[in-house]
Coordinates of C-alpha atoms in Angstrom, one line a residue:
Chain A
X1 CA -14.7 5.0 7.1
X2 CA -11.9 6.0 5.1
X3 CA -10.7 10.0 5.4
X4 CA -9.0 9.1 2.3
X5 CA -11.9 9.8 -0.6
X6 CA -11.2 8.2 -4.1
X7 CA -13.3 8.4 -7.3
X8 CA -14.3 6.6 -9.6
X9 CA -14.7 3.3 -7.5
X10 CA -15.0 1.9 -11.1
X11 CA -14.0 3.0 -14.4
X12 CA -13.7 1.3 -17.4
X13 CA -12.2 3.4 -20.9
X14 CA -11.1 3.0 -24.5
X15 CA -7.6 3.3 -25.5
X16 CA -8.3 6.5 -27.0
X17 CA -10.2 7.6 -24.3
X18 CA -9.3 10.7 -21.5
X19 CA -9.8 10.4 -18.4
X20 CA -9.1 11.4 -14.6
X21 CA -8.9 9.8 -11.3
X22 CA -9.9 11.8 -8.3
X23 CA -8.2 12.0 -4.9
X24 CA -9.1 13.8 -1.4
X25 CA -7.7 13.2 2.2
X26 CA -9.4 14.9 5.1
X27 CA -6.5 14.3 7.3
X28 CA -4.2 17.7 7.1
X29 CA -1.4 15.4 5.5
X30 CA 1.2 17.3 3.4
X31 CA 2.1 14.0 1.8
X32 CA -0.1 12.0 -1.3
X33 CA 0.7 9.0 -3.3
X34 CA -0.4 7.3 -6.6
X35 CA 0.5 3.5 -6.6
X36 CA -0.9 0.9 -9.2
X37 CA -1.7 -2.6 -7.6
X38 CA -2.2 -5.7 -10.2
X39 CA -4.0 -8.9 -8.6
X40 CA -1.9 -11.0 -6.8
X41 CA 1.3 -8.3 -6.7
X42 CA 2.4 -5.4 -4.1
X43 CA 1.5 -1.8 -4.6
X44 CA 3.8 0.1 -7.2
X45 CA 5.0 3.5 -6.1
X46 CA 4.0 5.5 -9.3
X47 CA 4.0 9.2 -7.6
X48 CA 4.7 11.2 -4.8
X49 CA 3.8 14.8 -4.3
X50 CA 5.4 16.4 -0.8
X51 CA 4.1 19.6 0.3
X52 CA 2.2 20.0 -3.4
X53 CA 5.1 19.3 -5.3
X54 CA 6.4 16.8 -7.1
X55 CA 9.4 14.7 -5.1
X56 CA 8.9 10.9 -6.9
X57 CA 8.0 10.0 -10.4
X58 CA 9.2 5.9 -10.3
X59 CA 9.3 6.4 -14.5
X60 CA 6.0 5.9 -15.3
X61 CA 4.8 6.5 -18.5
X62 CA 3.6 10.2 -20.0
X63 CA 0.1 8.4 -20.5
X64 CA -0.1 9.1 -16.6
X65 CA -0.2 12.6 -15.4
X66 CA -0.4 13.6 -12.0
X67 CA -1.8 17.1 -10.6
X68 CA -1.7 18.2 -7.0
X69 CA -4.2 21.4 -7.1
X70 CA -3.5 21.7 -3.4
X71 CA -2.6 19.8 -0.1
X72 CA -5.3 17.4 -0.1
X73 CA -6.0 17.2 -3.6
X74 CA -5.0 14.6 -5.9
X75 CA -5.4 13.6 -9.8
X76 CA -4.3 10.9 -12.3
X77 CA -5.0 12.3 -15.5
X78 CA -4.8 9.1 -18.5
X79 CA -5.1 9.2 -21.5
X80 CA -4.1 6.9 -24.6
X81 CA -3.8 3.7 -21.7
X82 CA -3.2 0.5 -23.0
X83 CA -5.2 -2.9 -21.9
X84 CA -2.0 -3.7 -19.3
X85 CA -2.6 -0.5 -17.2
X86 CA -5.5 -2.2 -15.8
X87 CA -5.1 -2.5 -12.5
X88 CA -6.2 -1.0 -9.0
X89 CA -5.1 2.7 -8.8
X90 CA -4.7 3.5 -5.0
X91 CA -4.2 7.0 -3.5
X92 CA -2.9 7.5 -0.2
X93 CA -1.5 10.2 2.3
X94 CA 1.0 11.0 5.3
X95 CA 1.8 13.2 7.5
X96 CA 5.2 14.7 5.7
X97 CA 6.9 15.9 8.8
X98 CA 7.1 12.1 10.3
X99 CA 8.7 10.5 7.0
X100 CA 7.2 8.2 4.7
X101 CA 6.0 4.9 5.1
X102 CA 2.7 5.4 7.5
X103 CA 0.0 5.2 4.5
X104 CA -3.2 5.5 4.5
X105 CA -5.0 4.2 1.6
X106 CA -8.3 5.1 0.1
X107 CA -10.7 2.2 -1.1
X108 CA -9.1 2.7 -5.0
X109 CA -10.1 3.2 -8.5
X110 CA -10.6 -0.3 -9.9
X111 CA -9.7 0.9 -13.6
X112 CA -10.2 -1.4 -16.9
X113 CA -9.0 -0.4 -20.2
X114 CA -10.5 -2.5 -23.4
Chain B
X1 CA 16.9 -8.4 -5.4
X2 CA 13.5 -7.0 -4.5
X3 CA 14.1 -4.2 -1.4
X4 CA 11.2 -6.1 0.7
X5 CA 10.2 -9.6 -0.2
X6 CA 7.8 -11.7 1.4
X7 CA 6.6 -15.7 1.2
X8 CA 3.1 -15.1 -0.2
X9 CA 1.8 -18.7 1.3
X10 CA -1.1 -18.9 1.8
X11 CA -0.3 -19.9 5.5
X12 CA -3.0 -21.7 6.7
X13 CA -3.6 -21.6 10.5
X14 CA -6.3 -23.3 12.6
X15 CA -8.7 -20.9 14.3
X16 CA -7.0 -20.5 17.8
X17 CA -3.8 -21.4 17.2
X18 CA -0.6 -18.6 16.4
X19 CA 1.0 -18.1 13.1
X20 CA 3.9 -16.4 12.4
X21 CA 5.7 -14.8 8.8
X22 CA 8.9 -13.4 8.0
X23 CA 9.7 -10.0 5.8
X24 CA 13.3 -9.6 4.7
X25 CA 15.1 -6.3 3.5
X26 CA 17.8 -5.6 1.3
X27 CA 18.3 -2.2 1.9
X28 CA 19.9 -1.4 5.1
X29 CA 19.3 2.4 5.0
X30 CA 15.5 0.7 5.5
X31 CA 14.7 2.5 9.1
X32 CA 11.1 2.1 10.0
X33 CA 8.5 -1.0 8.6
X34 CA 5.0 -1.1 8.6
X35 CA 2.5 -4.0 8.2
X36 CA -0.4 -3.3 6.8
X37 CA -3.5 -5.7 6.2
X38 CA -5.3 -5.9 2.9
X39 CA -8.9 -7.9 2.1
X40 CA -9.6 -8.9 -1.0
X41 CA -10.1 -6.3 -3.2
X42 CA -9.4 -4.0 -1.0
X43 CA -7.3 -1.3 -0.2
X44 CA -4.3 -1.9 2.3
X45 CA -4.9 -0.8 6.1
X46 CA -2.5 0.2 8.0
X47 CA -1.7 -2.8 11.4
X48 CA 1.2 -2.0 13.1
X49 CA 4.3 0.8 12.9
X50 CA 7.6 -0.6 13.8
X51 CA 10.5 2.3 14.7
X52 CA 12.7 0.3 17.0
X53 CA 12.5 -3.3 17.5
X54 CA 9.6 -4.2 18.0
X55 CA 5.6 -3.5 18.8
X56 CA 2.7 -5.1 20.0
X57 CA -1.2 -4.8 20.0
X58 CA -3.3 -6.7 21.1
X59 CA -3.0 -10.3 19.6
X60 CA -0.2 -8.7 17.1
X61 CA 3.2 -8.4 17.7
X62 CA 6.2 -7.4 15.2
X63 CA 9.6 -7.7 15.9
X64 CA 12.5 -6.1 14.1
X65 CA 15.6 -8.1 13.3
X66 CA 18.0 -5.6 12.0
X67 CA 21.8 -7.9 11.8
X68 CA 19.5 -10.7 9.8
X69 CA 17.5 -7.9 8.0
X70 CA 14.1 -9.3 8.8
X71 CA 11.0 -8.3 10.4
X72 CA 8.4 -10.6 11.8
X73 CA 4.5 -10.7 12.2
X74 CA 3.2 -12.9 14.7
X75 CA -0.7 -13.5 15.3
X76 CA -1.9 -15.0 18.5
X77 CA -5.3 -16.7 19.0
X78 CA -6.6 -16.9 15.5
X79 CA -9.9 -15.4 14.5
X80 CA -11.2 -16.6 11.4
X81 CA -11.3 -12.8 10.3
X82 CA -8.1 -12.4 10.5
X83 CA -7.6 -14.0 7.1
X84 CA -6.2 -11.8 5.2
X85 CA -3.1 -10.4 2.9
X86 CA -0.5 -8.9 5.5
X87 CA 1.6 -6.9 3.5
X88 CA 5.2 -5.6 4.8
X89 CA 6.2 -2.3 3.6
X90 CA 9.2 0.4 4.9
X91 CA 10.0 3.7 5.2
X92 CA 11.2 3.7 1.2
X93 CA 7.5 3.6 0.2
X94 CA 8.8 -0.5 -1.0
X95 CA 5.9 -3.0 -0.2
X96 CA 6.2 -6.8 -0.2
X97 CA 4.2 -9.1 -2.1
X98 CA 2.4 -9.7 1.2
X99 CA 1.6 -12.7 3.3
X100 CA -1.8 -14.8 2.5
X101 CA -3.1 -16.1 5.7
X102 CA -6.4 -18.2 6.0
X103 CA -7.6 -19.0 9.1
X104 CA -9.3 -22.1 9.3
X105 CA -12.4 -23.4 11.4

């Protein structure tokens, strides 16, 4: 079993629609990501937050807005996403203090916008 | 050039028998690598850590190659669940476009 929760598994939402994606890790890591995956391509760095600020933003676009309420706590707020942004949004953590690189992923949010 | 790139294959192995695939990187200030496995559909997993030059577990072994910028995933003894996407990623959050392998019967 994951320690790293996501939710929705599945969503699927209207161009004009708001929504969130939810994101909790059980693990004590001071680290969480946001990456986007498209089938058939490599995870896409989208956001890092370090010690519940934000270190990375990779340029992603303003229809993507991530909150870190605290340590293990992460959300992907969209709104006003266009048919391309559907994809496989992954969250994942690490321990800060050892350097980036060993991720561990929750299952995803499989996210389809019409 | 990407910063990791990988062959995607697939790489298609006979059950028993030992496959091996290549991850190159174009950034030298690239310290540590990872290889992670990922099912279809699925999220990736972390395998294997790699720090120095090399690690092994089990029927997996990595080695690092850091003058040829390359790191190496070898898989003895096939199982037929091993098939998988093996992706290569480094310390510089930078994944690869992975490795397909199918392991057949």
């Amino acid at each position: 079993d994951t320690e790293v929760t996501q939710t929705p598994k599945h969503l699927v939402m209207g161009m004009t629609n708001k929504k969130s994606l939810k994101c909790e890790q059980h693990m004590g890591h001071r680290a969480m990501y946001w990456y986007k995956q498209k089938a058939k391509k490599p995870p896409e760095l989208m956001f890092v937050y370090s010690y519940e600020k934000l270190s990375i933003n990779e340029s992603v676009p303003s229809r993507f807005s991530p909150e870190c309420p605290n340590s293990s706590l992460l959300n992907l707020h969209l709104h006003a996403l266009q048919p391309e942004d559907s994809a496989l949004y992954l969250c994942a953590s690490s321990q800060a203090d050892r350097g980036p690189g060993e991720l561990f992923f929750g299952e995803g949010s499989r996210l389809t916008v019409l | 050039r990407k910063e990791v790139e990988q062959d995607p294959g697939p790489f298609n192995v006979p059950e028993g028998a030992t496959v091996a695939f290549n991850c190159t990187y174009s950034n030298s200030a690239s310290q540590s690598f990872f290889w992670y496995r990922q099912d279809c559909r699925k999220e990736p997993k972390l395998l294997m850590s790699v720090y120095s030059s090399g690690n092994e577990d089990g029927r997996f072994t990595a080695q690092l190659n850091r003058a040829s910028q390359y790191i190496s995933l070898l898989i003895r003894d096939s199982k037929l669940s091993d098939s998988a996407t093996y992706l290569c990623g480094n310390n510089r959050l930078a994944f690869g476009k992975g490795n397909q392998v199918v392991v057949i019967p």
